[in-house]
Amino acid sequence: MSMSLAVKTENLGRVFRLKRREGKTPRGEPARKEVVALSGVDLEVPAGELFGVLGPNGAGKTTLIKVLNTLLSPTSGRARVAGVDVCENPAEVRRHIGVVSGGETSGYGLLTVEENLWMFTQFYGLSSREGKRRIAYLLDIVGLADRAKTKIYHLSTGMRQKMNFARGFLTDPEILFLDEPTLGLDVQTSRLLRDFVRRWMEEQRERTILLTTHYMQEADELCGRVAIIDQGTILACDRPAALKRKLQGSSAVRLQLVGVEDPQGLAERLRELGALTLSEVDGHLEVDLILERDNAIQRALGMVGESGGEIVGLQKREPTLEDVFIALVGRGLSGEGR
Amino acid sequence: MRLRREGALFLRTVIGRAYPRMVGLQREKSWLVFDVLLPLLQVSAFVFIYRAVQAPPEFTGFVVLGGAMTAYWMNVLWNMASQLYWEKETGNLEIYMVAPTSRMAILLGMALGGMVATTVRAAAVLILGTLLFRVEIALTDAPALVGVFLLTLVALYGMGMLLSSLYLLFGREAWHMSNLLQEPVYLLSGLYFPVRSLGAWAAAGASLIPMTLGLDAMRQLLFPAMTDFAFLPVHYELAILGGLSILFVGGARWALAYMEGVARRQGRLTVRGQ
């Protein structure tokens, strides 16, 4: 892997053919429904990069990871991991990778944390001594050292997630896929794990991480570059700062409103000025607007007035990756705003 | 060098996967009730029936031996055949699939762990049953008995390994499949009676279940006075068990590779709830 690309995909696609339930097939339609999970994905991730894939739930992030870690075959295009084609030689690909998925429930409840992790080290050929040394080190890092001898059915969901996180790093893989690794974790734990990821990357320059997340702060904080994905297609790919710079000239504004009689009607009108998301927060309507021109704010305020709404808060802020996403697809990462 | 590394990885995987079976299964103390006392109750019922009809005392030994072997069948059915399905449901299967190790090593680890853990249970049934019902054993050929026993286990767990991939391929509900197979095998393999009683054709068909011939051969070797009830000579049974071992272990290897191919193409086998 000299000047090597840790991951390269060319026109990668994955279509799922789902069987319709008997009696549920509309007349004249095929018995199988096709769902496009990935379409025309081109990515190049050099070795040593912490690369993020940011998108809402169902955008295709996990499918992409599954193709790259050899769990799924692509239906079109090619993917190479550590220079090896995932279809031609999946066994070789597996020698170079590690995977951690958020919300994972792996392991055996009757075994202790230490025993579970030891078992996984054996599947990677680590000697027992080396495995135990790394287990102790990683349990300390993730704050589970005092739970090493606890059977995992006594662990909370967060603790189990920490254990799974540690498992991914046990074998010190060349390329690590982190699929929503902080999903469901509290803020403090997420920060702890993010700090560790950063340190782990700094320890050896050749290590590569491909991180999927729908937490824009996570992507922003950790990743050298970020690809924004929606409905299986990569919409943009660049450094977080560069992506946000694309919104220069635009204004990111948050309005907090009360008394709006027809929020959807107002949203329709505001959409003439730029992309937006709409949500109910603490009894008021919160509108995040990406205005294409700075001076459009006056018009936006006028529209609010015409809708009978009253402005209780107005905040102009620096664009975030979420704003980039809103500007690209017209809705937020959590899915609202369409 | 590479071969040596691969061999070491294979061995580590077998041991790694066998460990939770050997340790985990014994940690739930309920096994003493479910895997020792309950089978003994079932054995008792048959012992009393045979005694009531004044069957030769060796029949008590037949039943106790059958009761001990039940533990292996239960283990193969519930902890081997259904295992990949449960691994999928608990989220372990994906981790196995992305590990750079042989899937056969993982299955072998499951089988080996299951054998060791179940032997503790089977031995408990055998010892307690022998003492409780005063079974008299007249062992004629110890090496042959060990050979039959080991080959029976290899063939039986080979069948379990094969079934584990098939369950995953064809059965969404492994639980129902296991339920479906449990009782017919009790009957067909002659766990509590000489399989010859089923008639030659039925017994020949039942011989596809490794326990059928294994039990028949072990009974001949432990209770030589009862050879009139034997289905086939021991050396034939040994040869057939050897053939079944190759067939099932080879079949398991093929089925596993096929299952993995389907999993990657269809993307459903390693996903929970499918």
Coordinates of C-alpha atoms in Angstrom, one line a residue:
Chain A
M1 CA 0.0 0.0 0.0
S2 CA 2.5 2.6 -1.0
M3 CA 0.9 6.1 -1.6
S4 CA -1.7 3.8 -0.9
L5 CA -5.4 4.1 -1.0
A6 CA -6.9 2.4 2.0
V7 CA -10.3 2.4 0.3
K8 CA -11.2 3.0 -3.3
T9 CA -14.7 2.6 -4.8
E10 CA -15.6 3.1 -8.4
N11 CA -19.2 3.5 -9.4
L12 CA -20.2 1.3 -6.5
G13 CA -23.8 0.3 -6.3
R14 CA -26.0 -2.0 -4.2
V15 CA -29.6 -2.8 -5.0
F16 CA -31.7 -5.0 -2.6
R17 CA -34.4 -7.1 -4.2
L18 CA -37.0 -7.5 -1.6
K19 CA -39.8 -10.1 -1.9
R20 CA -43.2 -8.5 -1.6
R21 CA -45.5 -10.2 0.8
E22 CA -48.0 -12.6 -0.8
G23 CA -51.2 -10.7 -1.7
K24 CA -49.5 -7.4 -1.3
T25 CA -48.3 -7.1 -4.8
P26 CA -50.3 -4.5 -6.7
R27 CA -51.6 -5.9 -10.0
G28 CA -49.1 -5.6 -12.8
E29 CA -46.2 -4.9 -10.5
P30 CA -43.3 -7.3 -10.1
A31 CA -43.3 -9.7 -7.1
R32 CA -39.9 -8.2 -6.0
K33 CA -39.4 -4.6 -5.1
E34 CA -36.0 -3.1 -5.7
V35 CA -34.4 -0.8 -3.2
V36 CA -31.3 1.2 -4.3
A37 CA -29.1 1.4 -1.2
L38 CA -26.0 2.7 -3.0
S39 CA -25.6 4.2 -6.4
G40 CA -22.5 5.3 -8.3
V41 CA -20.4 5.8 -5.2
D42 CA -16.8 6.9 -6.0
L43 CA -14.5 7.4 -3.1
E44 CA -10.8 7.5 -2.5
V45 CA -9.5 7.3 1.0
P46 CA -5.7 7.5 1.4
A47 CA -4.0 5.5 4.1
G48 CA -3.6 7.6 7.2
E49 CA -6.9 9.5 6.9
L50 CA -9.8 9.6 9.2
F51 CA -12.6 9.8 6.7
G52 CA -16.2 10.5 7.6
V53 CA -19.4 9.5 5.9
L54 CA -22.2 11.7 7.1
G55 CA -25.8 11.1 6.3
P56 CA -29.2 10.6 7.9
N57 CA -30.6 7.2 8.8
G58 CA -31.2 5.0 5.8
A59 CA -28.8 7.1 3.6
G60 CA -26.7 4.0 2.7
K61 CA -23.8 4.4 5.2
T62 CA -24.1 1.0 6.8
T63 CA -24.5 -0.6 3.4
L64 CA -21.3 1.0 2.2
I65 CA -19.5 -0.3 5.3
K66 CA -20.9 -3.8 4.8
V67 CA -19.7 -3.8 1.2
L68 CA -16.2 -2.6 2.2
N69 CA -15.9 -5.1 5.1
T70 CA -17.0 -8.0 2.8
L71 CA -20.4 -8.7 4.4
L72 CA -22.2 -7.7 1.2
S73 CA -21.4 -8.0 -2.4
P74 CA -21.9 -4.9 -4.6
T75 CA -24.4 -5.2 -7.4
S76 CA -22.4 -2.9 -9.6
G77 CA -19.0 -1.2 -9.6
R78 CA -15.9 -2.1 -7.7
A79 CA -14.4 -1.6 -4.2
R80 CA -10.9 -2.1 -3.1
V81 CA -9.8 -2.2 0.5
A82 CA -6.1 -2.1 1.3
G83 CA -5.6 -2.5 -2.4
V84 CA -7.6 -5.8 -2.5
D85 CA -10.8 -6.2 -4.4
V86 CA -13.6 -7.1 -1.9
C87 CA -15.3 -9.4 -4.3
E88 CA -12.2 -11.2 -5.7
N89 CA -10.4 -11.8 -2.4
P90 CA -12.6 -11.1 0.6
A91 CA -10.4 -13.3 2.9
E92 CA -7.4 -11.1 2.2
V93 CA -9.4 -7.9 2.8
R94 CA -10.4 -9.3 6.3
R95 CA -6.7 -9.5 7.3
H96 CA -6.5 -5.7 7.1
I97 CA -9.7 -4.5 8.7
G98 CA -11.6 -4.2 11.9
V99 CA -15.2 -3.2 12.4
V100 CA -17.2 -1.6 15.2
S101 CA -20.9 -1.0 14.8
G102 CA -23.0 1.2 17.1
G103 CA -25.8 -0.6 19.0
E104 CA -24.1 -3.9 18.6
T105 CA -25.1 -6.6 21.0
S106 CA -22.3 -9.1 20.3
G107 CA -20.7 -11.4 22.9
Y108 CA -21.9 -14.1 25.2
G109 CA -23.7 -13.0 28.4
L110 CA -22.3 -15.8 30.5
L111 CA -18.8 -14.8 29.8
T112 CA -17.0 -11.9 31.5
V113 CA -16.0 -8.8 29.5
E114 CA -12.4 -10.0 29.6
E115 CA -13.3 -13.5 28.4
N116 CA -15.5 -12.1 25.6
L117 CA -12.7 -9.9 24.3
W118 CA -10.1 -12.7 24.7
M119 CA -12.3 -14.9 22.5
F120 CA -12.3 -12.3 19.7
T121 CA -8.6 -11.9 19.9
Q122 CA -8.2 -15.6 19.1
F123 CA -10.1 -15.2 15.8
Y124 CA -7.4 -12.8 14.8
G125 CA -4.5 -15.0 15.9
L126 CA -3.2 -12.9 18.8
S127 CA -1.3 -14.9 21.4
S128 CA -3.2 -15.1 24.7
R129 CA -0.6 -13.0 26.5
E130 CA -0.7 -10.2 23.8
G131 CA -4.4 -10.4 23.7
K132 CA -4.7 -10.0 27.5
R133 CA -2.2 -7.1 27.5
R134 CA -4.3 -5.3 24.9
I135 CA -7.5 -6.0 26.6
A136 CA -6.3 -4.5 29.9
Y137 CA -5.0 -1.4 28.0
L138 CA -8.2 -0.9 26.1
L139 CA -10.5 -1.5 29.0
D140 CA -8.6 1.1 30.9
I141 CA -9.0 3.5 28.0
V142 CA -12.8 3.1 27.7
G143 CA -13.3 3.1 31.5
L144 CA -14.3 -0.5 31.9
A145 CA -11.2 -1.8 33.8
D146 CA -13.2 -2.3 36.9
R147 CA -15.7 -4.4 34.9
A148 CA -13.3 -6.8 33.4
K149 CA -14.5 -9.7 35.5
T150 CA -18.2 -8.8 35.1
K151 CA -20.4 -11.1 33.1
I152 CA -21.7 -9.1 30.2
Y153 CA -25.4 -9.7 30.9
H154 CA -24.8 -7.5 33.9
L155 CA -23.6 -4.6 31.8
S156 CA -25.7 -1.6 30.8
T157 CA -26.2 -0.8 27.1
G158 CA -23.5 1.9 27.2
M159 CA -21.0 -0.3 28.9
R160 CA -21.6 -3.0 26.3
Q161 CA -21.1 -0.5 23.6
K162 CA -17.8 0.5 25.2
M163 CA -16.8 -3.1 25.2
N164 CA -17.6 -3.4 21.5
F165 CA -15.7 -0.3 20.8
A166 CA -12.6 -1.8 22.6
R167 CA -13.1 -5.0 20.6
G168 CA -12.6 -3.1 17.3
F169 CA -9.2 -1.8 18.4
L170 CA -7.9 -5.0 20.0
T171 CA -6.2 -6.3 16.9
D172 CA -4.8 -2.9 15.9
P173 CA -6.2 -3.1 12.4
E174 CA -4.7 -1.2 9.5
I175 CA -8.1 0.0 8.4
L176 CA -10.9 0.4 10.9
F177 CA -14.6 0.8 10.0
L178 CA -16.5 2.6 12.7
D179 CA -20.2 2.5 11.9
E180 CA -22.0 5.0 14.1
P181 CA -19.7 4.0 17.0
T182 CA -21.2 6.5 19.5
L183 CA -24.8 5.7 18.8
G184 CA -26.9 5.8 21.9
L185 CA -24.0 6.8 24.2
D186 CA -24.1 9.7 26.6
V187 CA -22.2 12.9 25.8
Q188 CA -19.3 12.2 28.2
T189 CA -18.7 8.7 26.9
S190 CA -18.9 9.8 23.3
R191 CA -16.3 12.5 24.0
L192 CA -14.1 9.9 25.7
L193 CA -14.2 7.6 22.7
R194 CA -13.7 10.4 20.2
D195 CA -10.6 11.5 22.1
F196 CA -9.3 7.9 22.0
V197 CA -10.0 7.7 18.2
R198 CA -8.0 10.8 17.7
R199 CA -5.1 9.6 19.8
W200 CA -5.1 6.2 18.1
M201 CA -4.8 7.9 14.7
E202 CA -2.0 10.1 15.9
E203 CA 0.0 7.1 17.3
Q204 CA 0.7 5.7 13.8
R205 CA 0.3 7.7 10.6
E206 CA -0.6 4.7 8.4
R207 CA -3.8 3.9 10.3
T208 CA -7.0 4.6 8.5
I209 CA -10.5 5.0 9.8
L210 CA -13.7 5.2 7.9
L211 CA -16.3 6.6 10.2
T212 CA -20.0 6.8 9.5
T213 CA -22.2 9.0 11.6
H214 CA -25.2 11.1 11.6
Y215 CA -23.8 13.3 14.3
M216 CA -22.4 16.2 12.4
Q217 CA -20.4 17.4 15.4
E218 CA -18.6 14.0 15.5
A219 CA -17.8 14.2 11.8
D220 CA -16.7 17.9 12.1
E221 CA -14.5 17.2 15.1
L222 CA -12.8 14.1 14.0
C223 CA -12.6 13.8 10.2
G224 CA -10.0 15.1 7.8
R225 CA -12.6 14.8 5.0
V226 CA -16.3 14.1 5.0
A227 CA -18.5 12.6 2.3
I228 CA -22.1 13.6 2.6
I229 CA -24.4 10.8 1.5
D230 CA -28.1 10.7 1.0
Q231 CA -30.3 8.0 -0.7
G232 CA -27.2 6.0 -1.6
T233 CA -25.5 8.8 -3.5
I234 CA -22.5 10.9 -2.4
L235 CA -23.6 14.5 -2.7
A236 CA -20.3 16.2 -1.7
C237 CA -16.9 15.2 -0.4
D238 CA -14.3 17.6 1.1
R239 CA -12.7 18.8 4.3
P240 CA -15.4 20.0 6.8
A241 CA -14.1 23.6 6.6
A242 CA -14.2 23.5 2.8
L243 CA -17.7 22.1 2.8
K244 CA -18.8 24.9 5.1
R245 CA -17.0 27.5 3.0
K246 CA -19.3 26.5 0.2
L247 CA -22.0 28.2 2.2
Q248 CA -20.1 31.5 2.2
G249 CA -22.3 34.3 1.1
S250 CA -25.2 32.4 2.7
S251 CA -26.5 33.0 6.1
A252 CA -27.3 30.4 8.7
V253 CA -30.1 31.8 10.8
R254 CA -32.1 30.2 13.6
L255 CA -35.5 31.7 14.3
Q256 CA -37.6 30.9 17.3
L257 CA -41.3 31.6 16.7
V258 CA -44.6 31.5 18.5
G259 CA -48.1 32.0 17.3
V260 CA -47.6 30.8 13.7
E261 CA -51.0 29.5 12.6
D262 CA -49.8 27.5 9.5
P263 CA -46.2 26.4 10.0
Q264 CA -46.2 24.4 6.8
G265 CA -47.5 27.3 4.8
L266 CA -44.8 29.5 6.3
A267 CA -42.1 26.9 5.5
E268 CA -43.3 26.8 1.9
R269 CA -42.8 30.6 1.6
L270 CA -39.5 30.7 3.4
R271 CA -38.2 27.9 1.1
E272 CA -38.2 30.6 -1.7
L273 CA -35.3 32.2 0.2
G274 CA -33.2 29.0 0.9
A275 CA -33.2 25.6 2.5
L276 CA -34.7 25.1 5.9
T277 CA -35.6 22.7 8.7
L278 CA -38.6 23.1 11.0
S279 CA -39.0 21.6 14.5
E280 CA -41.0 22.1 17.7
V281 CA -38.7 22.9 20.6
D282 CA -40.0 23.7 24.1
G283 CA -43.4 25.0 22.8
H284 CA -42.1 27.2 20.1
L285 CA -41.3 26.6 16.4
E286 CA -37.7 26.5 15.6
V287 CA -36.7 27.3 12.0
D288 CA -33.1 26.8 10.8
L289 CA -32.7 28.7 7.6
I290 CA -29.8 28.7 5.1
L291 CA -30.5 31.9 3.3
E292 CA -28.8 32.2 -0.1
R293 CA -28.2 35.9 0.3
D294 CA -27.4 37.8 3.5
N295 CA -30.0 40.4 2.8
A296 CA -32.7 37.8 2.5
I297 CA -33.1 38.0 6.3
Q298 CA -35.3 41.0 6.0
R299 CA -37.7 39.2 3.7
A300 CA -37.7 36.2 6.0
L301 CA -38.7 38.3 8.9
G302 CA -41.4 39.9 6.8
M303 CA -42.8 36.5 5.9
V304 CA -42.9 35.6 9.6
G305 CA -44.8 38.7 10.4
E306 CA -47.3 38.1 7.6
S307 CA -47.9 34.6 8.9
G308 CA -49.1 36.0 12.2
G309 CA -46.0 34.7 14.1
E310 CA -44.0 36.4 16.6
I311 CA -40.2 36.2 16.8
V312 CA -38.9 35.3 20.3
G313 CA -35.4 34.5 19.3
L314 CA -33.1 35.1 16.3
Q315 CA -29.6 33.8 16.1
K316 CA -27.2 34.2 13.2
R317 CA -24.5 31.6 13.4
E318 CA -21.5 30.0 11.6
P319 CA -22.6 27.3 9.1
T320 CA -22.2 23.8 10.4
L321 CA -22.0 20.5 8.4
E322 CA -25.7 20.1 9.1
D323 CA -26.3 23.3 7.3
V324 CA -24.3 22.0 4.4
F325 CA -26.5 18.9 4.4
I326 CA -29.7 21.0 4.6
A327 CA -28.4 23.2 1.7
L328 CA -27.7 20.1 -0.4
V329 CA -30.8 18.0 0.2
G330 CA -33.4 20.4 1.7
R331 CA -33.8 18.6 5.0
G332 CA -31.9 18.0 8.2
L333 CA -29.8 15.0 9.2
S334 CA -32.6 13.8 11.5
G335 CA -35.0 13.8 8.5
E336 CA -37.2 16.7 9.2
G337 CA -37.9 19.7 6.9
R338 CA -39.1 17.9 3.8
Chain B
M1 CA 5.6 -20.0 7.2
R2 CA 2.2 -18.9 6.0
L3 CA 0.8 -22.4 6.4
R4 CA 2.1 -22.5 10.0
R5 CA 0.5 -19.1 10.7
E6 CA -2.8 -20.3 9.2
G7 CA -2.6 -23.5 11.2
A8 CA -2.0 -21.5 14.4
L9 CA -4.9 -19.2 13.6
F10 CA -7.2 -22.1 12.9
L11 CA -6.3 -23.7 16.2
R12 CA -6.7 -20.5 18.2
T13 CA -10.1 -20.0 16.6
V14 CA -11.2 -23.5 17.5
I15 CA -10.1 -23.0 21.1
G16 CA -11.4 -19.4 21.3
R17 CA -14.9 -20.5 20.1
A18 CA -14.9 -23.7 22.2
Y19 CA -14.2 -21.7 25.3
P20 CA -17.7 -20.1 25.8
R21 CA -19.2 -23.5 25.3
M22 CA -17.1 -25.2 27.8
V23 CA -17.2 -22.5 30.4
G24 CA -20.5 -20.8 29.7
L25 CA -22.6 -23.9 29.7
Q26 CA -21.4 -25.0 33.0
R27 CA -21.9 -21.6 34.6
E28 CA -25.7 -21.9 34.4
K29 CA -26.3 -24.3 37.3
S30 CA -29.7 -25.1 36.0
W31 CA -28.1 -27.7 33.7
L32 CA -28.0 -30.1 36.7
V33 CA -31.8 -30.1 36.6
F34 CA -32.5 -29.9 32.9
D35 CA -29.7 -32.0 31.5
V36 CA -29.2 -34.6 34.3
L37 CA -32.3 -35.0 36.5
L38 CA -34.9 -34.6 33.8
P39 CA -33.3 -37.2 31.4
L40 CA -32.9 -39.5 34.5
L41 CA -36.7 -39.2 35.0
Q42 CA -37.3 -40.2 31.4
V43 CA -34.8 -43.1 31.7
S44 CA -36.6 -44.2 34.9
A45 CA -39.9 -44.4 33.1
F46 CA -38.4 -46.8 30.5
V47 CA -36.5 -48.8 33.1
F48 CA -39.8 -49.4 35.0
I49 CA -41.6 -50.4 31.8
Y50 CA -38.9 -52.9 30.9
R51 CA -38.9 -54.3 34.5
A52 CA -42.6 -54.5 34.5
V53 CA -42.6 -56.7 31.3
Q54 CA -39.7 -58.7 32.8
A55 CA -37.3 -57.8 29.9
P56 CA -33.7 -59.0 30.3
P57 CA -31.8 -56.7 32.8
E58 CA -29.5 -55.6 30.0
F59 CA -32.4 -53.5 28.7
T60 CA -31.9 -51.2 31.7
G61 CA -28.4 -50.6 30.5
F62 CA -29.7 -49.9 27.0
V63 CA -31.9 -47.2 28.4
V64 CA -29.3 -45.6 30.6
L65 CA -26.9 -45.5 27.7
G66 CA -29.6 -44.0 25.5
G67 CA -30.4 -41.4 28.2
A68 CA -26.7 -40.4 28.3
M69 CA -26.6 -40.0 24.5
T70 CA -29.7 -37.9 24.6
A71 CA -27.6 -35.1 26.0
Y72 CA -25.5 -35.1 22.9
W73 CA -28.5 -35.0 20.6
M74 CA -30.0 -32.2 22.6
N75 CA -26.7 -30.3 22.4
V76 CA -26.4 -30.9 18.6
L77 CA -30.0 -29.8 18.0
W78 CA -30.2 -26.8 20.3
N79 CA -26.7 -25.6 20.6
M80 CA -25.1 -26.7 17.3
A81 CA -27.7 -26.8 14.6
S82 CA -29.5 -23.6 15.7
Q83 CA -26.3 -21.9 16.7
L84 CA -25.5 -19.8 13.6
Y85 CA -29.1 -18.7 13.6
W86 CA -28.8 -17.5 17.3
E87 CA -25.5 -16.0 16.5
K88 CA -27.2 -14.0 13.8
E89 CA -29.9 -12.9 16.2
T90 CA -27.4 -11.8 18.9
G91 CA -25.2 -10.0 16.4
N92 CA -22.2 -12.3 16.7
L93 CA -22.4 -13.7 13.2
E94 CA -21.4 -10.5 11.4
I95 CA -18.3 -10.4 13.7
Y96 CA -17.4 -14.0 12.8
M97 CA -17.9 -13.2 9.1
V98 CA -15.5 -10.3 9.1
A99 CA -12.8 -12.1 11.1
P100 CA -9.8 -13.2 9.1
T101 CA -10.3 -16.8 10.2
S102 CA -11.7 -20.0 8.9
R103 CA -15.5 -20.3 9.4
M104 CA -15.0 -24.1 9.7
A105 CA -12.7 -23.4 12.6
I106 CA -15.5 -21.4 14.3
L107 CA -18.0 -24.3 13.7
L108 CA -15.4 -26.8 14.9
G109 CA -14.9 -24.7 18.0
M110 CA -18.6 -24.7 18.7
A111 CA -18.7 -28.5 18.1
L112 CA -15.7 -29.3 20.3
G113 CA -16.9 -27.0 23.1
G114 CA -20.3 -28.6 22.9
M115 CA -18.8 -32.1 23.0
V116 CA -16.7 -31.4 26.1
A117 CA -19.5 -29.6 27.9
T118 CA -22.0 -32.2 27.1
T119 CA -19.7 -35.1 28.1
V120 CA -19.9 -33.8 31.6
R121 CA -23.7 -34.0 31.5
A122 CA -23.8 -37.3 29.7
A123 CA -21.3 -38.8 32.2
A124 CA -23.4 -37.6 35.0
V125 CA -26.5 -39.3 33.6
L126 CA -24.5 -42.5 32.9
I127 CA -22.9 -42.7 36.3
L128 CA -26.1 -41.8 38.2
G129 CA -28.2 -44.1 36.1
T130 CA -25.7 -47.0 36.4
L131 CA -25.6 -46.6 40.2
L132 CA -29.3 -46.0 40.6
F133 CA -30.5 -48.9 38.5
R134 CA -27.6 -51.2 39.2
V135 CA -26.6 -51.7 35.6
E136 CA -24.1 -54.5 35.0
I137 CA -21.7 -53.8 32.2
A138 CA -19.5 -56.4 30.5
L139 CA -17.1 -54.5 28.4
T140 CA -15.6 -56.7 25.7
D141 CA -13.4 -54.4 23.6
A142 CA -12.5 -51.0 25.1
P143 CA -10.6 -49.6 22.1
A144 CA -13.5 -50.4 19.8
L145 CA -15.9 -48.7 22.3
V146 CA -13.8 -45.6 22.4
G147 CA -13.5 -45.6 18.6
V148 CA -17.3 -46.0 18.2
F149 CA -18.0 -43.3 20.7
L150 CA -15.6 -40.8 19.1
L151 CA -16.7 -41.6 15.6
T152 CA -20.4 -41.2 16.7
L153 CA -19.6 -37.8 18.1
V154 CA -17.7 -36.7 15.1
A155 CA -20.5 -37.8 12.7
L156 CA -23.2 -36.3 15.0
Y157 CA -21.5 -33.0 15.5
G158 CA -20.7 -33.0 11.7
M159 CA -24.4 -33.3 11.1
G160 CA -24.9 -30.4 13.6
M161 CA -22.4 -28.3 11.7
L162 CA -24.2 -29.1 8.4
L163 CA -27.6 -28.3 9.9
S164 CA -26.4 -25.0 11.3
S165 CA -25.8 -23.6 7.8
L166 CA -29.0 -25.2 6.5
Y167 CA -31.1 -23.7 9.3
L168 CA -29.7 -20.3 8.5
L169 CA -30.5 -20.8 4.8
F170 CA -33.9 -22.3 4.9
G171 CA -35.2 -21.7 8.4
R172 CA -36.2 -18.4 9.8
E173 CA -37.4 -20.1 12.9
A174 CA -34.7 -22.4 14.1
W175 CA -36.7 -23.0 17.2
H176 CA -39.5 -24.7 15.2
M177 CA -37.0 -26.7 13.2
S178 CA -35.4 -28.0 16.3
N179 CA -38.7 -28.9 17.8
L180 CA -39.7 -30.7 14.7
L181 CA -36.6 -32.8 14.7
Q182 CA -36.3 -33.6 18.4
E183 CA -38.9 -36.3 19.0
P184 CA -38.6 -38.2 15.6
V185 CA -34.9 -38.6 16.3
Y186 CA -35.6 -40.0 19.7
L187 CA -37.7 -42.6 18.1
L188 CA -35.7 -43.4 15.0
S189 CA -32.3 -43.6 16.6
G190 CA -33.6 -46.1 19.2
L191 CA -32.5 -44.1 22.2
Y192 CA -34.6 -46.3 24.5
F193 CA -34.9 -49.6 22.6
P194 CA -32.9 -51.6 20.1
V195 CA -33.2 -50.0 16.7
R196 CA -33.6 -53.4 15.1
S197 CA -37.2 -53.4 16.4
L198 CA -38.1 -50.8 13.8
G199 CA -37.5 -53.4 11.0
A200 CA -34.6 -53.6 8.6
W201 CA -35.7 -50.9 6.2
A202 CA -36.6 -48.3 8.8
A203 CA -33.5 -49.1 10.8
A204 CA -31.4 -48.7 7.6
G205 CA -33.0 -45.3 7.0
A206 CA -32.5 -44.3 10.6
S207 CA -28.8 -45.1 10.3
L208 CA -28.4 -41.8 8.6
I209 CA -28.6 -40.4 12.1
P210 CA -25.2 -41.2 13.5
M211 CA -26.6 -41.9 17.0
T212 CA -28.5 -44.9 15.7
L213 CA -25.5 -47.0 14.7
G214 CA -23.3 -45.5 17.4
L215 CA -25.8 -46.6 20.1
D216 CA -26.2 -50.0 18.5
A217 CA -22.5 -50.6 18.4
M218 CA -21.9 -49.4 21.9
R219 CA -24.7 -51.6 23.3
Q220 CA -23.1 -54.6 21.6
L221 CA -19.7 -53.8 23.1
L222 CA -21.1 -53.1 26.6
F223 CA -23.8 -55.8 26.8
P224 CA -22.4 -58.7 24.7
A225 CA -25.2 -61.1 25.9
M226 CA -27.7 -59.0 23.9
T227 CA -26.1 -59.4 20.5
D228 CA -29.4 -61.0 19.2
F229 CA -30.8 -57.5 19.3
A230 CA -28.0 -56.0 17.3
F231 CA -28.8 -54.4 14.0
L232 CA -25.4 -54.7 12.2
P233 CA -22.0 -56.1 13.2
V234 CA -19.8 -53.5 15.0
H235 CA -17.1 -53.3 12.3
Y236 CA -19.8 -52.5 9.7
E237 CA -21.2 -49.8 12.0
L238 CA -17.7 -48.4 12.5
A239 CA -17.1 -48.1 8.8
I240 CA -20.5 -46.5 8.2
L241 CA -19.9 -44.0 11.0
G242 CA -16.6 -43.2 9.4
G243 CA -18.4 -42.6 6.1
L244 CA -21.0 -40.5 7.8
S245 CA -18.3 -38.4 9.5
I246 CA -16.7 -37.6 6.2
L247 CA -20.1 -36.9 4.6
F248 CA -21.4 -34.6 7.3
V249 CA -18.1 -32.7 7.9
G250 CA -17.6 -32.3 4.2
G251 CA -21.2 -31.3 3.7
A252 CA -20.9 -28.8 6.5
R253 CA -17.9 -27.2 4.8
W254 CA -19.8 -26.9 1.5
A255 CA -22.9 -25.6 3.1
L256 CA -21.0 -23.0 5.1
A257 CA -19.3 -21.7 1.9
Y258 CA -22.6 -21.7 0.1
M259 CA -24.4 -19.9 3.0
E260 CA -21.7 -17.2 3.0
G261 CA -22.1 -16.7 -0.7
V262 CA -25.8 -16.3 -0.4
A263 CA -25.3 -14.0 2.6
R264 CA -23.1 -11.7 0.6
R265 CA -25.3 -11.7 -2.5
Q266 CA -28.7 -11.3 -0.8
G267 CA -27.5 -9.4 2.2
R268 CA -30.1 -10.9 4.5
L269 CA -28.5 -13.9 6.2
T270 CA -26.3 -11.9 8.6
V271 CA -29.0 -9.3 9.4
R272 CA -31.1 -9.9 12.4
G273 CA -34.8 -10.6 12.1
Q274 CA -34.6 -11.9 8.6

